Structure formats: structure tokens, C-alpha cells
Steps between C-alpha positions, in 0.01 A plus 500: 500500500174570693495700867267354752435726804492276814222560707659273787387696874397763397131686697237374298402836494787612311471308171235637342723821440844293429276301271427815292812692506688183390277465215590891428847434527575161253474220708365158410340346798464487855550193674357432819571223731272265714532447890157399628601498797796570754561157744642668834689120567674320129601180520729502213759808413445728289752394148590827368717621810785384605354431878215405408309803666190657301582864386160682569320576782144296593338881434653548162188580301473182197191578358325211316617547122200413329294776693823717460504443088155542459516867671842582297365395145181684556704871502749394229493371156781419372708376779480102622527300784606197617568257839795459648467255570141358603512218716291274322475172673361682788222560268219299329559550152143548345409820721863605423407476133163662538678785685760528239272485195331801637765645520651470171157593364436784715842666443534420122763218524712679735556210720776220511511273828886411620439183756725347707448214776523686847767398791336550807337203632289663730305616196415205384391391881271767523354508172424095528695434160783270498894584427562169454369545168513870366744420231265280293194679618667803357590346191103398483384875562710640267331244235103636628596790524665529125133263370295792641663819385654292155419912330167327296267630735247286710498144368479172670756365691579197695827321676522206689851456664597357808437797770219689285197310305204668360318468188369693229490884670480847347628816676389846332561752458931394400711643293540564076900490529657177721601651901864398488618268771836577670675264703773593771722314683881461532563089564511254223113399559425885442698539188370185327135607595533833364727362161212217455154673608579905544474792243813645689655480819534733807836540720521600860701794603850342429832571364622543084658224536202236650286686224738405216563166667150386501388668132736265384406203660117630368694544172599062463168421710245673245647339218537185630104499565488629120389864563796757399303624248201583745496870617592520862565785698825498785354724778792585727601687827873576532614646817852562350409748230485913494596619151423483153800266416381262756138454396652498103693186625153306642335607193859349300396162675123485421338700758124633358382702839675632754359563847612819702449644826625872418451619824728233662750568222510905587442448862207679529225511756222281514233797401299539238657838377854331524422218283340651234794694506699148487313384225515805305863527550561160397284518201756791383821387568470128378144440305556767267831335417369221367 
């Protein structure tokens, strides 16, 4: 199993250094997550509480995680990145893929992009795209996006679907090695679009038991689309988990890359000094376990 350090609201100016020492100390990844913006009024609640309420503050720092990645990967060089999740449909999906392709390039295949379809309405409202359709608009992106960083470098591309039409295009520079493509997403839509289109899937924070619920379901879905034999990566956050024998058991049922927040885990403070110390601390007690 692979460690992913969460870079959820955290002072932008603060990653550079967790970026490093997380590379020093055996992690995998960091994963940062996407809020372009914070709506003061939500017409819709927010799904992963139980009332509904948002858990962060409008002055939580979410710094964009393209510009975040691209300052990370250039003091490290082993360690990756990745979204969690990007909201996609909020997006058009060419400049996403010219972004991205950079990216990759400019980081040495670093990169892979978790998506996932957004909930707030007002997003879509302000951005002038439509929620109506995000599902297959996502679904479309995910397609461009894969055509343009396919990992054979620039070379002609084209797609004509029902949301997004263009002919013959190239985007250069992109990427030697294919960006892979996560999809999150807990409901039955979100599982079958991540079993039939994704290179993995990506949970939300959420109990053992919802994680080993849905990487079943994931389990029947991807091979009744044909594709158990395709690699795919199950990127999870469990909120239920402390010890070694707990992360052993979500690695037992097909877990590839845990994410952690060590500092929430010790109870630390939200400094820089503490949460090195966090990560450090984690890095000892459970990474070099495994």
C-alpha cells in the first residue's frame, strides 16, 4: 500500500516544505483537493455530514491544485501528486488537458488527475456551466482528456460527442507515459464511471466499512464492463483507522493508496513545525511497517 499526504487546508505557504519532508520520509503522493470557490448561501446540503452543514470555514485557504502541484513537483523528485478530487465539469476539458499535459511533462509523469462531479449548484451558476448535465459531460472530459495525454507524446487528436466537438487538434508539449485518470464518487453512477472509464477510484473521508462496501461493488462493476485485469488503483480516506492492523485490513481488501492527515490523527497544531512533526511521526510508526 501507497501513503498519500493530504494537502486538504492547509496555508499555501506551507506545502512547499511538507512537500519535501514527505518525500524524505517515504510517502507516495500528496493529494490536494479543489474548491474554487467558497458560496457564502448553498442551495443544496452538503452530503458528507450528517446535517448537511459544510465543515470548513469560507477563509480556509484551498489553493488551486494545479498551481499547487506544479510548485510541489518542482522541489521533489520522486514523490507524486494527484487531485482529490478535481471538479471537472466545472471545467472545459481541452485547457484542463493542456494544463495537465504540462504538467505531467514538466514534473516527469508525476501527475494523476482524481475527478469527481461537484455538489454545489451555485458553482455551476456562477461559472455559466450546467449541472443538469455534469455526469455525461464528465464522462466526455475524462475521454479528451485521456486522447491528449494517451503517454505517445503530441499527436493528433479529435472527439466529437454530444457536449464537446472539435476536430483534428494537437496539444504539445504532453506526456511519454499515459496521466492516469481517477474517478471518485460514492453512488452507483460514481462507481460504474470509475469501474468503466477510470484508472482507479478515489473515496471521501468515510468509514472501513463504506470503503470495503463500495471496493466490492467496484470489484462486480469492473468486471462486468470487462476490465479486472486492467490496473486500477483504490485511493481511500478512512476516518476509522489509527494503527498498523487497521491499515493491514484496507490493504487485505484491495486498498493501493492511502490518504492521511497525520496531524489530525496526533492532534497537533495547525503549524508548520507541528506537522512536519506529524508527518514525520507518522512516517515512523506506520510507513516503515509496511
Amino acid at each position: 500500500m501507497k501513503w498519500a499526504l493530504s494537502g486538504a487546508m492547509i496555508d499555501a505557504g506551507q506545502l512547499i516544505e511538507l512537500a519535501k519532508v514527505a518525500e524524505d520520509a517515504g510517502y507516495h503522493s500528496v493529494a490536494m483537493p479543489d474548491s474554487v470557490f467558497y458560496p457564502e448561501h448553498v442551495s443544496a446540503d452538503y452530503p458528507y455530514t450528517s446535517d448537511g452543514n459544510r465543515m470548513w470555514r469560507p477563509e480556509v485557504p484551498m489553493p488551486d491544485p494545479f498551481i499547487a502541484i506544479a510548485a510541489m513537483s518542482s522541489v521533489t523528485r520522486r514523490l507524486r501528486f494527484s487531485t482529490n478530487v478535481l471538479k471537472l465539469p466545472l471545467r472545459d476539458p481541452l485547457l484542463t488537458a493542456k494544463q495537465i499535459a504540462t504538467m505531467a511533462v514538466m514534473s516527469v509523469n508525476r501527475v494523476a488527475i482524481g475527478v469527481g462531479l461537484s455538489w454545489i449548484p451555485e458553482e455551476f451558476t456562477f461559472t455559466r456551466t450546467d449541472m443538469r448535465t455534469r455526469g455525461a459531460r464528465t464522462d466526455e472530459a475524462v475521454e479528451i482528456i485521456k486522447a491528449v495525454c494517451a503517454g505517445r507524446g503530441p499527436e493528433w487528436v479529435e472527439y466529437h460527442g454530444r457536449h464537446y466537438d472539435f476536430d483534428r487538434l494537437m496539444i504539445s508539449p504532453a506526456p511519454d507515459t499515459p496521466v492516469p485518470i481517477y474517478v471518485g464518487g460514492h453512488t452507483e453512477p460514481g462507481l460504474k464511471r470509475a469501474a468503466r472509464l477510470g484508472d482507479g477510484w478515489i473515496s471521501v473521508n468515510t468509514t472501513v466499512t463504506q470503503l470495503t462496501d463500495a471496493i466490492r461493488r467496484l470489484t462486480e462493476l469492473r468486471a462486468d464492463y470487462g476490465r479486472s485485469d486492467v490496473p486500477f488503483e483504490i485511493d481511500v480516506a478512512p476516518t476509522d483507522v489509527s494503527g498498523v492492523d487497521g491499515y493491514r485490513e484496507l490493504e487485505r481488501a484491495g486498498v493501493t493508496i492511502c490518504r492521511v492527515v497525520p496531524w489530525r490523527l496526533y492532534g497537533a497544531e495547525p503549524t508548520l513545525p507541528a506537522r512536519i512533526d506529524a508527518v514525520r511521526r507518522f512516517a515512523d510508526e506506520v510507513i516503515a511497517k509496511f
